[in-house]
CSV table of C-alpha atoms and ligand atoms in Angstrom, one decimal:
chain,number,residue,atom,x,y,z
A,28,UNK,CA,-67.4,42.1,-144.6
A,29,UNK,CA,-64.6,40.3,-143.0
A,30,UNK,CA,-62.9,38.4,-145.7
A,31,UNK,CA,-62.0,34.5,-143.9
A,32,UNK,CA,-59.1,32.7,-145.6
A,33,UNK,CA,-60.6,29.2,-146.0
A,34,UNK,CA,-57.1,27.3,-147.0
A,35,UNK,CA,-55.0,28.1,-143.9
A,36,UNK,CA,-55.0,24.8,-142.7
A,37,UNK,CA,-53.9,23.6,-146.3
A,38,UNK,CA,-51.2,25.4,-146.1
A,39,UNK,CA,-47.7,22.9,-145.1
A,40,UNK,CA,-47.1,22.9,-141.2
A,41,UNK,CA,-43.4,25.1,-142.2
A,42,UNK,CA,-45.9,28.1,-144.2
A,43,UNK,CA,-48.6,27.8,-141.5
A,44,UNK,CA,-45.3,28.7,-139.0
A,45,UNK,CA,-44.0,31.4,-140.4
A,46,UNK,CA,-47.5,33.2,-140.3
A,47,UNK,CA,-47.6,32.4,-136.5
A,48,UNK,CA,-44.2,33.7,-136.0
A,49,UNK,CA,-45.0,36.8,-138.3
A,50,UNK,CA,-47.9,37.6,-135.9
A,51,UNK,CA,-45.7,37.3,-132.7
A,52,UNK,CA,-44.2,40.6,-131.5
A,53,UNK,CA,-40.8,42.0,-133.0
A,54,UNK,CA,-40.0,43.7,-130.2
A,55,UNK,CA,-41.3,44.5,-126.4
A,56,UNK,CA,-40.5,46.0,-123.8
A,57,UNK,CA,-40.5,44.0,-120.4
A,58,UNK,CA,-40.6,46.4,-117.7
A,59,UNK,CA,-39.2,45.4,-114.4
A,60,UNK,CA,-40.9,47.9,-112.5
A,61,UNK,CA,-43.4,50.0,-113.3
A,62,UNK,CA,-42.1,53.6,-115.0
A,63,UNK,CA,-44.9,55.2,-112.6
A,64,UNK,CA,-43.3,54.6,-109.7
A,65,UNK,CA,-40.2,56.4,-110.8
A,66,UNK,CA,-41.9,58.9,-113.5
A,67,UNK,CA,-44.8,60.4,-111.5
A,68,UNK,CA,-45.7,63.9,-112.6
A,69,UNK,CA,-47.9,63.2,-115.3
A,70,UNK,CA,-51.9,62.8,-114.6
A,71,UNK,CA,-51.6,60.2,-117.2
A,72,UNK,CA,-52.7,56.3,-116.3
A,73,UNK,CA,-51.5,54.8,-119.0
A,74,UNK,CA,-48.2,54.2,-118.1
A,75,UNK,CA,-49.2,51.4,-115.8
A,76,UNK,CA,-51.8,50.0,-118.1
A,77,UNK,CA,-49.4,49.8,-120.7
A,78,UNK,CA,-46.5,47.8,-118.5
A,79,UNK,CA,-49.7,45.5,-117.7
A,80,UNK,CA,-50.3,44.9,-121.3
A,81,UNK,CA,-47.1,44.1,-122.2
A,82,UNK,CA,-46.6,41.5,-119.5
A,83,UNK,CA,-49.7,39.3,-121.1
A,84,UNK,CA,-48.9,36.5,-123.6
A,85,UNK,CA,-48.8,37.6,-127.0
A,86,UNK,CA,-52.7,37.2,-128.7
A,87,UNK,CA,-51.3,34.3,-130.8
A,88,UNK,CA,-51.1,31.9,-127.8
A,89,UNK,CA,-54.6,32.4,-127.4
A,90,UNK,CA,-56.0,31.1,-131.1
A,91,UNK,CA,-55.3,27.6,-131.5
A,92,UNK,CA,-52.9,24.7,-130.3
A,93,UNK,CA,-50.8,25.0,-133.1
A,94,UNK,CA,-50.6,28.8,-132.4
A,95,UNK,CA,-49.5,28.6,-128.8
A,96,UNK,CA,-46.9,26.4,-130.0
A,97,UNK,CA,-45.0,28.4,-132.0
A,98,UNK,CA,-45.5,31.2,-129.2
A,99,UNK,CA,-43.9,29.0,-127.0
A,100,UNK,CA,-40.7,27.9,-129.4
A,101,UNK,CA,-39.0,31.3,-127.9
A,102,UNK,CA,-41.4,32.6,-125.3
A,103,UNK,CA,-42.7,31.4,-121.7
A,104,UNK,CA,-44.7,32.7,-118.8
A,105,UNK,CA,-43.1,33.5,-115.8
A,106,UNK,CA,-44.9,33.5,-112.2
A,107,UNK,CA,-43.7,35.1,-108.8
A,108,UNK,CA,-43.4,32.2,-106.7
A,109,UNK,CA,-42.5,29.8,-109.1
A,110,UNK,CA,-39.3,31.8,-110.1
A,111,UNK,CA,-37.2,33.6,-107.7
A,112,UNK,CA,-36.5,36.2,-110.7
A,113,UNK,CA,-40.1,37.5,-110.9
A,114,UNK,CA,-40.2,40.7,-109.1
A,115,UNK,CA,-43.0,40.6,-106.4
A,116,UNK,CA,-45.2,42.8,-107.8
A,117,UNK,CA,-45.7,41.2,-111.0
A,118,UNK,CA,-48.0,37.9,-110.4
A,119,UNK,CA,-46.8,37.0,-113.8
A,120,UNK,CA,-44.7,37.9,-117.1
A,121,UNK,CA,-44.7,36.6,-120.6
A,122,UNK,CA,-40.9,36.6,-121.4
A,123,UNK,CA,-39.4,36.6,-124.7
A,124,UNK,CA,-35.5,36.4,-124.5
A,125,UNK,CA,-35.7,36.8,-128.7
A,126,UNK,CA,-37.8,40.0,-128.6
A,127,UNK,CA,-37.5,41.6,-124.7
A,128,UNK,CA,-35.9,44.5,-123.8
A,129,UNK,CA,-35.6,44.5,-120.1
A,130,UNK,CA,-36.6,47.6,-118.9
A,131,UNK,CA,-35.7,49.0,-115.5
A,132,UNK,CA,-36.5,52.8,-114.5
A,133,UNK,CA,-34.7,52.6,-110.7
A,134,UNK,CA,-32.0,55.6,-110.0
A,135,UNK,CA,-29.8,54.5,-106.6
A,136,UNK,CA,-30.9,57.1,-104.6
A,137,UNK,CA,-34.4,57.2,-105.1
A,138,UNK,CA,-35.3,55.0,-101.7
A,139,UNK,CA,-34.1,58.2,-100.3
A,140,UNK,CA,-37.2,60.3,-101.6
A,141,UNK,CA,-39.3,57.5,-102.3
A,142,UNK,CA,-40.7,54.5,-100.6
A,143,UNK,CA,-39.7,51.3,-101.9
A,144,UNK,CA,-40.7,47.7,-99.9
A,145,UNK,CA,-39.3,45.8,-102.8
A,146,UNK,CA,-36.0,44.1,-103.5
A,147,UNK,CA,-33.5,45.8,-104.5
A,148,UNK,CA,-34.0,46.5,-108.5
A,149,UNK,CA,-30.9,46.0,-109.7
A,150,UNK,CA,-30.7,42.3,-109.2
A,151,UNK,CA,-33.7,41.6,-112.0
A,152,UNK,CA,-32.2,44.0,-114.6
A,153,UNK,CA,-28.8,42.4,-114.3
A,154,UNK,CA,-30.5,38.4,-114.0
A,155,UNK,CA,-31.8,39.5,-117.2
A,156,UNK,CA,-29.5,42.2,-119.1
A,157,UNK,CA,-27.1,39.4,-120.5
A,158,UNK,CA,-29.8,36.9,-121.7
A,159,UNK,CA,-32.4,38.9,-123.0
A,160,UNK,CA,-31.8,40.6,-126.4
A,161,UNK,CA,-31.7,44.6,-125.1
A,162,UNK,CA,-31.5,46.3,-121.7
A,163,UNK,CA,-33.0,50.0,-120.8
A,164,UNK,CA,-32.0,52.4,-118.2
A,165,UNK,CA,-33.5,56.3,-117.6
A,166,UNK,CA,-31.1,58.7,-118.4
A,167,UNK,CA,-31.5,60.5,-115.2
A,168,UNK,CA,-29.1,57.0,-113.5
A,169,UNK,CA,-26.6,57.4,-116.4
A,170,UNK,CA,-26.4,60.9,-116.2
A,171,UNK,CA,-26.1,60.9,-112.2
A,172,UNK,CA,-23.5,58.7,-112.6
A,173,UNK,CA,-21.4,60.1,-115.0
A,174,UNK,CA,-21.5,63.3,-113.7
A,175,UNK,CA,-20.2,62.4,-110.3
A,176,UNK,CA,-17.3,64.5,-109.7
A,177,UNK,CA,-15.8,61.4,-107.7
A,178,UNK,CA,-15.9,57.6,-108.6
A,179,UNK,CA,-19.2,56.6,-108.6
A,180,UNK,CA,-20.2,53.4,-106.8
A,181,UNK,CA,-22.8,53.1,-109.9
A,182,UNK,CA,-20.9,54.4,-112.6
A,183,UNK,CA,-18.9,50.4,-111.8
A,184,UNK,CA,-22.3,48.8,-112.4
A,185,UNK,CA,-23.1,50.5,-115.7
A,186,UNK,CA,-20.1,49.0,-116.5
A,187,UNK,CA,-20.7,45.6,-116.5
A,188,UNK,CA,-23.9,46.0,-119.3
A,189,UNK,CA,-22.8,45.7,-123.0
A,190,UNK,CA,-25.4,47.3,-124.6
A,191,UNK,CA,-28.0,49.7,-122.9
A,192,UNK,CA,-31.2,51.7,-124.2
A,193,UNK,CA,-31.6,54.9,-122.1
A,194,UNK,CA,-35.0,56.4,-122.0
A,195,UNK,CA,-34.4,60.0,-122.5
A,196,UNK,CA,-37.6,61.3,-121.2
A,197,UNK,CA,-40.4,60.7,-119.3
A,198,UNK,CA,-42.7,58.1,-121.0
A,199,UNK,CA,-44.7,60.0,-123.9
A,200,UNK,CA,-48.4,59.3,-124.0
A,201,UNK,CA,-50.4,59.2,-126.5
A,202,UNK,CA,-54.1,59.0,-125.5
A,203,UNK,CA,-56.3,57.2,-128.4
A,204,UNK,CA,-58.9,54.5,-128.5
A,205,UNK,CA,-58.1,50.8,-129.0
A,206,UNK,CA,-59.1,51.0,-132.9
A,207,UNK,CA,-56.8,54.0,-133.2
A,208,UNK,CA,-54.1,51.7,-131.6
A,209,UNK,CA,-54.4,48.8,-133.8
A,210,UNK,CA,-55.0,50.9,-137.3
A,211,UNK,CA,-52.2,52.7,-136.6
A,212,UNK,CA,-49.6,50.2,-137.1
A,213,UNK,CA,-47.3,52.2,-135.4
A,214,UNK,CA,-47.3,49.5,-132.2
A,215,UNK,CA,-47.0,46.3,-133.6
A,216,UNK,CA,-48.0,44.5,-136.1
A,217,UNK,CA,-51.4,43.4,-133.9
A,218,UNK,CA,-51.1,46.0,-131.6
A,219,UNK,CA,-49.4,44.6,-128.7
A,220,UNK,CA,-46.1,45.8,-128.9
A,221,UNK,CA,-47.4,48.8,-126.3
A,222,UNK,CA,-44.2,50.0,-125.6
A,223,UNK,CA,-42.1,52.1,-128.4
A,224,UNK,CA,-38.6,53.4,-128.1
A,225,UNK,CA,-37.9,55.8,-130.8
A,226,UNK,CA,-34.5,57.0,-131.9
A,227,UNK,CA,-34.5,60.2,-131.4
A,228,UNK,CA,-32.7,61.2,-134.7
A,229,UNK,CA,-35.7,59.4,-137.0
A,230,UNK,CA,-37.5,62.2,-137.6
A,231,UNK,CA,-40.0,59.8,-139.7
A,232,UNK,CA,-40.7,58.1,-137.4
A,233,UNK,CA,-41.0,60.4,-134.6
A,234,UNK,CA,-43.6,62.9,-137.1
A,235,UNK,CA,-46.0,59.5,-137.5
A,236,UNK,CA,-46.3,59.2,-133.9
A,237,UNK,CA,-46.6,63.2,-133.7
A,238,UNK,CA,-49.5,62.8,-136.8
A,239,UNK,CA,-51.1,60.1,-134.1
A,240,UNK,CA,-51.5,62.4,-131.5
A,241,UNK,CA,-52.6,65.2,-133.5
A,242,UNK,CA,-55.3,63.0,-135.4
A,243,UNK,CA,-56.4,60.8,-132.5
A,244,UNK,CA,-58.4,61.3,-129.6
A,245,UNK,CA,-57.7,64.5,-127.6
A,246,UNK,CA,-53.9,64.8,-125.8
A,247,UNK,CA,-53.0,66.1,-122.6
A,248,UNK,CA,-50.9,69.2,-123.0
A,249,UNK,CA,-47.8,67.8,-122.3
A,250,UNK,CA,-47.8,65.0,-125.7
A,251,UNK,CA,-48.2,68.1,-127.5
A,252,UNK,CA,-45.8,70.5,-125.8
A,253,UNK,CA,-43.4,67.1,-126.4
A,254,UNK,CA,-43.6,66.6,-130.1
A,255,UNK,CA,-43.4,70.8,-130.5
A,256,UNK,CA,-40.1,71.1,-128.3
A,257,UNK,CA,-38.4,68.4,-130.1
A,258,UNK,CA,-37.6,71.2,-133.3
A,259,UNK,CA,-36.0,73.6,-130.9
A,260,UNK,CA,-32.4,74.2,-130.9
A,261,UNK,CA,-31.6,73.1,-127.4
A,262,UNK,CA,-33.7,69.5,-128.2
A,263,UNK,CA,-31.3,68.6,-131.1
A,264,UNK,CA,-28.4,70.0,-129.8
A,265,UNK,CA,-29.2,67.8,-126.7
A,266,UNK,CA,-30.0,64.4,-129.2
A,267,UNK,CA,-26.9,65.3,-131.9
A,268,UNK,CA,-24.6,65.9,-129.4
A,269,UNK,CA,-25.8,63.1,-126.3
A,270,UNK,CA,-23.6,60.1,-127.5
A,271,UNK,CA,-20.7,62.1,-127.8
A,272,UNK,CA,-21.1,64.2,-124.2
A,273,UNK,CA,-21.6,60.5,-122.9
A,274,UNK,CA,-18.8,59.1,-124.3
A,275,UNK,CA,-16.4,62.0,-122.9
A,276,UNK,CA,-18.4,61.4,-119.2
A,277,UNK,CA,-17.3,57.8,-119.5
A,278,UNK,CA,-14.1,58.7,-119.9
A,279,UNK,CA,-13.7,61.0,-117.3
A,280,UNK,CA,-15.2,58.4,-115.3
A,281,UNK,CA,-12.2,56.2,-116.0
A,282,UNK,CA,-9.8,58.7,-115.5
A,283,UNK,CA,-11.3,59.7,-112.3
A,284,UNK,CA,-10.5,55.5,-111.1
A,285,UNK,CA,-7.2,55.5,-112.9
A,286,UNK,CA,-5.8,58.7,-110.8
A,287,UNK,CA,-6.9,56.9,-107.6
A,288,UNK,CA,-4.1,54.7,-109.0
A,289,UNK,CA,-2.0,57.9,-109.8
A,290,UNK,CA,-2.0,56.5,-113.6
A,291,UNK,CA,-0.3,53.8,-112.4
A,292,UNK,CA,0.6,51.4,-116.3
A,293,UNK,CA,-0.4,54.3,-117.8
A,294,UNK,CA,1.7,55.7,-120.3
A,295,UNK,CA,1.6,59.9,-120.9
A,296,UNK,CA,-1.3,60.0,-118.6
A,297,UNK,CA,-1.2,64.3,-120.0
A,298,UNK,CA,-1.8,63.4,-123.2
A,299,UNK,CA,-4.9,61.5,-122.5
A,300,UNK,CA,-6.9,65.0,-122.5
A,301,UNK,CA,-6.1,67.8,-125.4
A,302,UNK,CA,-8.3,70.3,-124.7
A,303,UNK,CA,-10.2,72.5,-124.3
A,304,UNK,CA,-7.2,74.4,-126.2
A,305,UNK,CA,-8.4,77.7,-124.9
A,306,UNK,CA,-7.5,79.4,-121.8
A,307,UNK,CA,-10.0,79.5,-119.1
A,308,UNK,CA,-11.4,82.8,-117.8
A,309,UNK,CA,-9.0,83.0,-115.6
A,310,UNK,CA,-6.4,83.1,-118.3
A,311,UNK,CA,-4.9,79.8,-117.3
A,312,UNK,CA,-4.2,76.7,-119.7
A,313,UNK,CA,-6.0,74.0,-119.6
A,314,UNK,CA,-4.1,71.6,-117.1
A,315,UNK,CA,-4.7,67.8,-118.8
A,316,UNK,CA,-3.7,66.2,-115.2
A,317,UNK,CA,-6.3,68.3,-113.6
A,318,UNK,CA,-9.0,69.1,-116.1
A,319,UNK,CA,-12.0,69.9,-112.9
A,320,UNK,CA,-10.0,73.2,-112.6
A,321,UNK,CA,-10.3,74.5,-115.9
A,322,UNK,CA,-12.3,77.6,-115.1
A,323,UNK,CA,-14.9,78.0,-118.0
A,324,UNK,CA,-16.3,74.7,-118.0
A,325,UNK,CA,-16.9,72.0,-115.4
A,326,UNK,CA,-16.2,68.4,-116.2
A,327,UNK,CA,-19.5,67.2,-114.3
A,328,UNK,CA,-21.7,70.7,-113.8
A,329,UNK,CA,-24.0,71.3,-117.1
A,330,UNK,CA,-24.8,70.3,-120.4
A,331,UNK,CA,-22.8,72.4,-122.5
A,332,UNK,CA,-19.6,71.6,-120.7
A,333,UNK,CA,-18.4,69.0,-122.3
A,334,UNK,CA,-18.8,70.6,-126.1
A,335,UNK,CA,-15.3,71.8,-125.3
A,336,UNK,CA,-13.5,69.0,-123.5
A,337,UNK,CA,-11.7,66.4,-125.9
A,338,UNK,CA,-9.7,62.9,-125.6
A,339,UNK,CA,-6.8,62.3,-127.7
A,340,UNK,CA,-8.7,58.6,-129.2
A,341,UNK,CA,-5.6,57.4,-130.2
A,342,UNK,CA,-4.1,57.1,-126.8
A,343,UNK,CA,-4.0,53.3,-126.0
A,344,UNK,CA,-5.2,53.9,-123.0
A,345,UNK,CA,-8.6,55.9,-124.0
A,346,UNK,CA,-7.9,53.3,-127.2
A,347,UNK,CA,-8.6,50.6,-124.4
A,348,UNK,CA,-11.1,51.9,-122.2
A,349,UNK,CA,-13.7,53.2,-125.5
A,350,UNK,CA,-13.3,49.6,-127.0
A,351,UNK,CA,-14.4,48.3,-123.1
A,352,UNK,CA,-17.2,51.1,-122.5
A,353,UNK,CA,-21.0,49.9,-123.2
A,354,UNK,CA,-22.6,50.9,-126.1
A,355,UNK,CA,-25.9,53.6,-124.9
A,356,UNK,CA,-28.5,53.9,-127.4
A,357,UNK,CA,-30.9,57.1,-126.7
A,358,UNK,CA,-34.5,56.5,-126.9
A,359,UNK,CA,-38.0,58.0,-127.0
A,360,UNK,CA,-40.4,55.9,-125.0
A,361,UNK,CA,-43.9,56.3,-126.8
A,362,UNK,CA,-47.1,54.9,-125.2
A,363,UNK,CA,-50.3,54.6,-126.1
A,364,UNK,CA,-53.3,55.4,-123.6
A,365,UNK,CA,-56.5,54.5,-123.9
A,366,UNK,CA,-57.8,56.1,-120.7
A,367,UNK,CA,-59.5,59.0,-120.8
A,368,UNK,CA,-56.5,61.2,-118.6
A,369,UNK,CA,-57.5,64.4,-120.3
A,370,UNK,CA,-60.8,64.8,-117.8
A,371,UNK,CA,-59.7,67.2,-114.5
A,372,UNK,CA,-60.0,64.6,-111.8
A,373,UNK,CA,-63.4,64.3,-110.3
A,374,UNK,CA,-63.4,64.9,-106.5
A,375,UNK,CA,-66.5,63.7,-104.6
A,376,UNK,CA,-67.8,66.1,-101.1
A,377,UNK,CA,-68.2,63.5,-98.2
A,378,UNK,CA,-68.7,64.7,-94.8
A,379,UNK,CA,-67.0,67.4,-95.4
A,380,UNK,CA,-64.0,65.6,-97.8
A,381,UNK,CA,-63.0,65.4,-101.2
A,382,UNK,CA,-61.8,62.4,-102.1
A,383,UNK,CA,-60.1,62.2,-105.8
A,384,UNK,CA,-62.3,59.2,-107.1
A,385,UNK,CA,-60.6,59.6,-110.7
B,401,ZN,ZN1,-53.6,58.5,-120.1
């Protein structure tokens, strides 16, 4: 039997308060766009569903006067029309500037391959980025930037963010039913925070959202295939080793726009680089005014290339340009799902036609 607490409204106004606040969500994700229309491979639903959720008020606005108020101490609804910052696709937003994490999932590049009628995304993400209290970006934009082999056009607007989230993965779903959501604490204190991003180095964490999927209701392959790939040896080489291959990328990054200055204030521009200290294949040295031709490793071609490269950190000038660079915090994006995705799509005969109806 549902136990009712009689003396709530006994309680002094600042008590009462702090309960509302306690019930408000710590942290959410406000999605700009919706991750599906960038992320697309999975048969999974929920990514949409999920964005949806998160863009309703929190439950607490919803119990009593008093309630709403506190919701509305920090929080407001947004509406496209009334504010020229609401993306047109999203009638309208509950936004949070204590708790949101703007989220935008846009690569330049993708109108190439995709069709996109909106405005351009970048304007929302940067409206927000500096007011709200995080930012996320997919690794696949920071990583196409910073592995331009030229100066990248985008690689300059990364660098005006401070702080930045990067989703390293497609969205992971976890299919359960609503009860499984809310009992599983693992998405808010009342369930509404829909949208987790993980750390990728806590393991705790990441095993109780690997228990969820294994105890709840039945996964599509790739959850599974996820959470087992994440012991490999090429998964945590990738997580240990992606803020410092990132780092070195921004830096080459900087040096790519300082030599189109020919190191111009710089002082020992050669010393900025120190290695790799081995000879290349071809038996040359490593030439620190010209490190693309080192013959081993490329500067901007895999994954593994950068393991060798190294900046001297005391140089002022790398000194300068690492105190400047924004900070990127690698994520796991975890959703729940309550759709049932795991059913083959059904597809209907008519007049000769199938039409996917699923
Ligand atoms: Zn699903």
């Amino acid at each position: 039997m549902t136990e009712v607490f009689h003396l709530f409204l006994e309680l002094p106004f600042e008590l009462r308060r702090m309960i509302w606040k306690e019930c408000l969500p710590k942290s959410r994700v406000f999605d700009t766009m919706l991750p599906c229309l960038v992320y697309e491979k999975s048969r999974c639903r929920g990514t949409r569903w999920s964005s949806r959720q998160s863009w309703r008020p929190p439950i607490i606005t919803r119990v009593c006067r008093e309630s709403r108020a506190v919701a509305h101490e920090t929080g407001r609804v947004l509406f496209y029309g009334d504010d020229p910052n609401v993306p047109d696709y999203i009638d309208s937003v509950w936004s949070d500037a204590t708790t949101d994490i703007v989220a935008q999932y846009w690569c330049p590049g993708l109108e190439s391959v995709m069709f996109w009628p909106h405005d351009e995304p970048d304007t929302y993400l940067f409206h927000y980025a500096p007011r709200y209290r995080g930012t996320l970006i997919a690794e696949a934009r920071l990583s196409r930037a910073l592995r331009s082999p030229t100066p990248s056009a985008d690689w300059s607007t990364l660098s005006q963010l401070q702080h930045c989230y990067v989703c390293l993965e497609n969205p992971v779903m976890i299919h359960l039913t609503r009860k499984e959501l809310l009992l599983s604490g693992l998405f808010g204190r009342l369930g509404e925070e829909f949208i987790q991003l993980v750390d990728p180095t806590d393991v705790s964490r990441l095993k109780k959202f690997h228990n969820l999927a294994l105890t709840s209701s039945q996964q599509l392959p790739e959850t599974l295939e996820f959470f087992e790939q994440l012991h490999t040896s090429t998964s945590q080489y990738k997580i240990h080793n992606w803020a410092r291959e990132t780092l070195i990328r921004w830096i080459y990054q900087e040096w790519l726009q300082a030599k189109q200055t020919s190191f111009v204030g710089i002082p020992h521009p050669e010393r900025i680089w120190l290695g790799p200290r081995s000879p290349g294949v071809d038996e040359k040295p490593f030439n620190p005014m010209a490190p693309e031709t080192y013959s081993k490793y490329s500067m901007w071609f895999h994954l593994s290339d950068t393991m060798h490269f190294l900046y001297d950190e005391k140089h002022p000038w790398v000194k300068e340009k690492l105190a400047k660079a924004p900070r990127f915090l690698p994520r796991i994006m975890i959703r729940p799902c309550i759709k049932r995705c795991w059913f083959p799509p059904r597809r209907l005969g008519v007049g000769g036609r199938e039409d996917i109806i699923a």
